[in-house]
Structure formats: C-alpha cells, structure tokens
Amino acid sequence: MTINKLFNLEGKTALVTGAGSGIGQEIAKTLYDAGANLALAARRKEKLEETKSILNNKSQNVEVFSLDVTNEDSIKNCLTEINKQFSSIDILVNNAGMTVVGTLDNNEQDEWDNVINTNLRGPWALSKFWLKSILEKNQKNGVVLNVSSITGEAAQKGNGIYAISKAALSHMTRQMALEWAKYNVRVNAIAPGYFRTDINSDFLDSEMSAPMIKRIPFRRPGNISELQGPILLLASDAGSYMTGSTLVVDGGHLVRDL
C-alpha cells in the first residue's frame, strides 16, 4: 500500500461529536480532507452548520444531526437517523466534552454529574450503541477515536473533575480496545495539550498564560493544524495495528524536567 493510500479515507463515513468548534471542528476538517463523508453531531446544530459551511466543496456528503450524548434516547435516535443517510459509520470520534473550574472539595454534585456524564458516560454509551449498530449490519471493522487530554495523564489544580473524567476516558479506551478487538474494531485516544482555538486565544495572548507556556518544552501552544497527522494516524489504515493507545500531542508538556 502506498503512503497516500495509507491515510486515505475515501468511501468511509465518520461520526464526529462536538464538531462545531475547536478541536472537534479540526478533526472534522481533517477527516473530510482525507476523503471521508461526515456525520456531525451536537446539541447545537447551528454550530455544526458553520463547520459544514467552511468545508471545501468536494464530492463527499456532510450532514448534521442533533445529539445529546448524556441521553441514551438521543443517542439511539441520532444513530438511527445517521444510518438512514449513510450506509455505514466506519469511524466514531467521541469529542464532545465540557469542564467546570474549582477544587474537588468545593465542586457540587451537579457539576460532577454534568462533566462525568458528558466526558465519560456519553462516549461509553455512544460507542456501545454504535458497536451494536455495526454488528447488526455485519460490518467487519471500525475505528473509535476518543478525545482525551494531557490532564488525564497528570493532575491539574482547579480542574479536577475534568482531569478525572479524561483519565477514566483514556482507561476506557484501553478496556474497549481489549474487549472489541474480536470485532476488528480499533479503539484509541488522542490526548492534546494546549492548542490555540477561538475559545482560548484571548487567554493564550495574555500575560496569564506565560507561566503555563514556560512549562512547555517548545515554549508555545500548538497550532491546531498540528493535530492533523496524529488524527489521521489513528483514524486511517496507517494505524491499522494500533489499538488501546493514548497518543499524547503536547509539545513535550508532560515530559518537562522537574
């Protein structure tokens, strides 16, 4: 197989949650540029329409769907609607997420529930029902890509619930990989560090970000386009013998000296 074909996703369909902005939008663009059809899903369909509008006008199909990953009925309905539009869902990207700030002793139960339900329970439920849907179609393979975080690999003050949810997501990735290999389904995660997005650009451009940036060996946040290679590696045949991995993409943030 040639190098170009290794990363080619033509004929594949990817379901990407939370694709209305930031990393989710970049994942959608990357998979689309590699030839994939896209099913974009989130609570706010208007943000997904914005993502759809910025994609190059190619031959692939791009559709948007309403999805609340914390609600199993919403998950089932969304998968049903997607399967009406596409012959298969070959790649599932669990990107939808949220966070709350504060220390664990001051967080409230509803904050815990909202973050865990969105960042952990949601990917578990969506992946489970997706797997059932492809097995019912006798689909012979599939890919799950979970979007974790470097905070799942190391503790972060004031962001505890989020960090806990991402640590659990990375381990759930390993558990799914172990259990679903018999279905020829690969399950991996990507753990981004700090990347410039519309949401955090003001912070990164302020003096408040200086101490954090100094802790990154490259002394800069990542450019969002620098996620394209890792995304394609895990989503395409280039990573055909990878499963259960969490790929850290952080400019060396986690390996800084003590």
Coordinates of C-alpha atoms in Angstrom, one line a residue:
M1 CA 0.0 0.0 0.0
T2 CA 1.3 3.4 -0.9
I3 CA 1.8 6.2 1.6
N4 CA -1.1 8.2 0.2
K5 CA -3.4 5.3 0.4
L6 CA -2.5 4.6 4.0
F7 CA -4.0 7.9 5.0
N8 CA -6.9 7.9 2.5
L9 CA -10.4 7.8 3.9
E10 CA -12.4 7.8 0.7
G11 CA -15.6 5.7 1.0
K12 CA -15.5 5.9 4.8
T13 CA -18.1 7.8 7.0
A14 CA -17.0 9.4 10.2
L15 CA -19.4 10.5 13.0
V16 CA -17.8 13.4 14.9
T17 CA -19.4 14.7 18.1
G18 CA -18.9 18.3 19.3
A19 CA -17.7 19.3 15.8
G20 CA -19.0 22.9 16.0
S21 CA -15.7 24.5 17.1
G22 CA -12.1 24.0 18.3
I23 CA -10.6 20.5 18.2
G24 CA -13.8 18.9 17.1
Q25 CA -14.0 21.2 14.1
E26 CA -10.4 20.5 13.2
I27 CA -11.0 16.7 13.4
A28 CA -13.9 17.1 11.1
K29 CA -11.9 19.1 8.6
T30 CA -9.0 16.7 8.7
L31 CA -11.2 13.6 8.1
Y32 CA -13.1 15.4 5.3
D33 CA -9.9 16.5 3.6
A34 CA -8.8 12.8 3.7
G35 CA -11.9 11.8 1.8
A36 CA -14.4 10.8 4.5
N37 CA -18.1 11.5 4.5
L38 CA -19.1 13.3 7.7
A39 CA -22.0 13.0 10.2
L40 CA -21.6 15.9 12.5
A41 CA -23.5 15.7 15.8
A42 CA -24.0 18.0 18.7
R43 CA -26.7 19.7 20.8
R44 CA -26.4 22.9 18.8
K45 CA -26.9 22.2 15.2
E46 CA -26.3 25.8 14.2
K47 CA -22.6 25.5 15.1
L48 CA -22.4 22.3 13.1
E49 CA -23.8 24.2 10.1
E50 CA -21.0 26.6 10.5
T51 CA -18.5 23.8 10.3
K52 CA -20.2 22.4 7.3
S53 CA -20.1 25.7 5.5
I54 CA -16.3 26.1 5.8
L55 CA -15.5 22.7 4.4
N56 CA -14.2 22.6 0.8
N57 CA -16.9 21.7 -1.8
K58 CA -15.9 18.2 -2.5
S59 CA -17.9 15.2 -3.5
Q60 CA -18.3 13.8 0.0
N61 CA -21.6 14.0 1.9
V62 CA -21.7 16.1 5.1
E63 CA -24.9 16.0 7.2
V64 CA -25.6 17.5 10.7
F65 CA -27.6 15.7 13.4
S66 CA -28.9 16.6 16.8
L67 CA -27.3 14.7 19.7
D68 CA -27.2 14.9 23.4
V69 CA -24.5 12.4 24.5
T70 CA -25.9 12.3 28.1
N71 CA -29.3 11.0 26.9
E72 CA -29.5 7.4 25.6
D73 CA -32.7 8.0 23.7
S74 CA -31.0 10.9 21.9
I75 CA -28.0 8.6 21.1
K76 CA -30.3 5.9 19.7
N77 CA -32.3 8.4 17.6
C78 CA -29.2 10.0 16.3
L79 CA -27.7 6.7 15.2
T80 CA -30.9 5.7 13.5
E81 CA -31.1 9.0 11.6
I82 CA -27.4 8.7 10.5
N83 CA -27.9 5.2 9.3
K84 CA -30.7 6.4 7.1
Q85 CA -28.4 8.8 5.4
F86 CA -25.2 6.7 5.3
S87 CA -24.6 3.1 4.5
S88 CA -22.2 2.7 7.5
I89 CA -20.4 4.6 10.3
D90 CA -16.8 3.5 9.9
I91 CA -15.2 6.0 12.3
L92 CA -16.6 7.2 15.6
V93 CA -15.0 10.3 17.1
N94 CA -16.0 11.0 20.7
N95 CA -15.0 14.6 21.0
A96 CA -18.0 16.3 22.8
G97 CA -16.9 17.5 26.3
M98 CA -17.2 20.1 29.0
T99 CA -15.5 21.3 32.1
V100 CA -16.1 23.2 35.3
V101 CA -13.4 25.0 37.4
G102 CA -12.9 24.7 41.1
T103 CA -11.2 22.4 43.6
L104 CA -12.7 19.0 44.3
D105 CA -13.7 20.0 47.9
N106 CA -15.7 22.9 46.5
N107 CA -17.3 21.3 43.5
E108 CA -21.0 20.5 43.7
Q109 CA -22.7 17.2 42.8
D110 CA -24.4 18.5 39.7
E111 CA -21.0 19.8 38.4
W112 CA -19.6 16.3 38.9
D113 CA -22.6 14.7 37.2
N114 CA -22.6 17.1 34.2
V115 CA -18.8 16.6 33.5
I116 CA -18.7 12.9 34.0
N117 CA -21.9 12.3 32.1
T118 CA -20.7 14.3 29.1
N119 CA -17.0 13.3 29.1
L120 CA -17.2 9.7 30.1
R121 CA -20.7 8.2 30.3
G122 CA -21.5 9.8 26.9
P123 CA -18.6 8.3 25.0
W124 CA -19.3 4.9 26.6
A125 CA -23.0 4.9 25.7
L126 CA -22.5 6.2 22.1
S127 CA -19.7 3.7 21.5
K128 CA -21.7 0.9 22.8
F129 CA -24.8 1.6 20.7
W130 CA -22.6 2.3 17.7
L131 CA -20.9 -1.1 18.1
K132 CA -24.3 -2.7 18.2
S133 CA -25.4 -1.0 15.1
I134 CA -22.4 -2.1 13.1
L135 CA -22.6 -5.6 14.3
E136 CA -26.3 -5.7 13.2
K137 CA -25.1 -4.7 9.7
N138 CA -22.4 -7.4 9.8
Q139 CA -19.8 -4.7 9.4
K140 CA -16.3 -6.2 9.6
N141 CA -14.3 -3.4 11.1
G142 CA -14.4 0.0 12.7
V143 CA -12.5 2.7 14.4
V144 CA -13.2 4.6 17.6
L145 CA -11.2 7.7 18.4
N146 CA -11.7 9.2 21.9
V147 CA -10.5 12.8 22.6
S148 CA -8.8 12.7 25.9
S149 CA -6.4 15.3 27.4
I150 CA -3.0 15.6 29.0
T151 CA -4.9 16.4 32.2
G152 CA -5.9 12.7 32.0
E153 CA -2.2 11.9 32.4
A154 CA -1.3 14.4 35.1
A155 CA -3.3 16.2 37.7
Q156 CA -4.2 19.9 37.2
K157 CA -5.1 22.3 40.0
G158 CA -8.6 23.7 39.8
N159 CA -9.7 21.4 37.0
G160 CA -10.1 18.1 38.9
I161 CA -13.4 16.7 37.7
Y162 CA -12.4 17.3 34.1
A163 CA -9.0 15.6 34.7
I164 CA -10.6 12.7 36.4
S165 CA -13.1 12.2 33.5
K166 CA -10.3 12.3 30.9
A167 CA -8.1 9.8 32.9
A168 CA -11.1 7.5 33.0
L169 CA -11.7 8.0 29.3
S170 CA -8.1 7.0 28.5
H171 CA -8.5 3.8 30.5
M172 CA -11.9 3.2 29.0
T173 CA -10.1 3.4 25.7
R174 CA -7.8 0.5 26.7
Q175 CA -10.8 -1.5 28.1
M176 CA -12.8 -1.1 24.8
A177 CA -9.7 -2.0 22.8
L178 CA -9.2 -5.2 24.7
E179 CA -12.9 -6.2 24.5
W180 CA -13.7 -5.2 21.0
A181 CA -10.6 -6.4 19.2
K182 CA -12.5 -9.6 18.4
Y183 CA -14.8 -7.5 16.2
N184 CA -11.8 -6.0 14.4
V185 CA -12.6 -2.6 16.0
R186 CA -9.7 -0.4 16.9
V187 CA -10.1 2.0 19.8
N188 CA -7.5 4.7 20.5
A189 CA -7.4 8.1 22.1
I190 CA -5.6 11.4 21.5
A191 CA -4.5 13.5 24.4
P192 CA -3.9 17.1 23.2
G193 CA -2.0 19.6 25.2
Y194 CA -2.7 23.3 24.8
F195 CA -3.7 24.3 21.3
R196 CA -4.8 27.7 20.1
T197 CA -8.5 27.8 19.3
D198 CA -11.1 30.5 19.2
I199 CA -12.2 29.7 22.7
N200 CA -8.7 30.1 24.4
S201 CA -6.9 32.6 22.1
D202 CA -7.5 35.5 24.4
F203 CA -6.0 33.6 27.4
L204 CA -3.0 32.5 25.3
D205 CA -2.4 36.0 24.2
S206 CA -2.5 37.4 27.7
E207 CA 0.2 37.5 30.4
M208 CA -1.7 35.0 32.4
S209 CA -0.6 32.2 30.0
A210 CA 3.1 32.9 30.4
P211 CA 3.8 30.6 33.3
M212 CA 2.0 27.7 31.5
I213 CA 3.8 28.3 28.2
K214 CA 7.1 28.3 30.0
R215 CA 6.4 24.7 31.2
I216 CA 6.1 23.5 27.6
P217 CA 9.5 22.5 26.2
F218 CA 8.6 24.0 22.8
R219 CA 7.7 27.3 24.6
R220 CA 4.5 27.7 22.7
P221 CA 1.0 26.3 22.4
G222 CA 0.2 24.0 19.5
N223 CA -1.2 25.2 16.2
I224 CA -4.5 23.4 15.6
S225 CA -3.2 22.1 12.3
E226 CA -0.5 20.2 14.1
L227 CA -3.2 17.7 15.2
Q228 CA -3.9 16.6 11.6
G229 CA -1.2 14.0 11.5
P230 CA -2.0 12.3 14.8
I231 CA -5.7 12.3 13.9
L232 CA -5.1 10.7 10.5
L233 CA -2.7 8.1 12.0
L234 CA -5.4 6.8 14.4
A235 CA -8.3 7.1 12.0
S236 CA -6.8 5.6 8.9
D237 CA -5.1 2.3 7.9
A238 CA -1.8 3.9 8.8
G239 CA -2.6 2.9 12.3
S240 CA -4.0 -0.5 11.5
Y241 CA -2.0 -2.3 14.2
M242 CA -2.7 0.3 16.9
T243 CA -5.4 -0.2 19.5
G244 CA -5.6 0.8 23.1
S245 CA -3.1 3.7 22.7
T246 CA -3.5 7.2 24.0
L247 CA -1.4 9.4 21.8
V248 CA -0.1 12.5 23.6
V249 CA 0.3 15.6 21.4
D250 CA 1.5 18.3 23.7
G251 CA 4.9 19.8 22.6
G252 CA 6.6 17.8 25.4
H253 CA 4.4 19.4 28.2
L254 CA 4.2 16.1 30.1
V255 CA 7.9 15.3 29.9
R256 CA 9.2 18.6 31.2
D257 CA 12.0 18.5 33.7
L258 CA 11.3 18.5 37.5

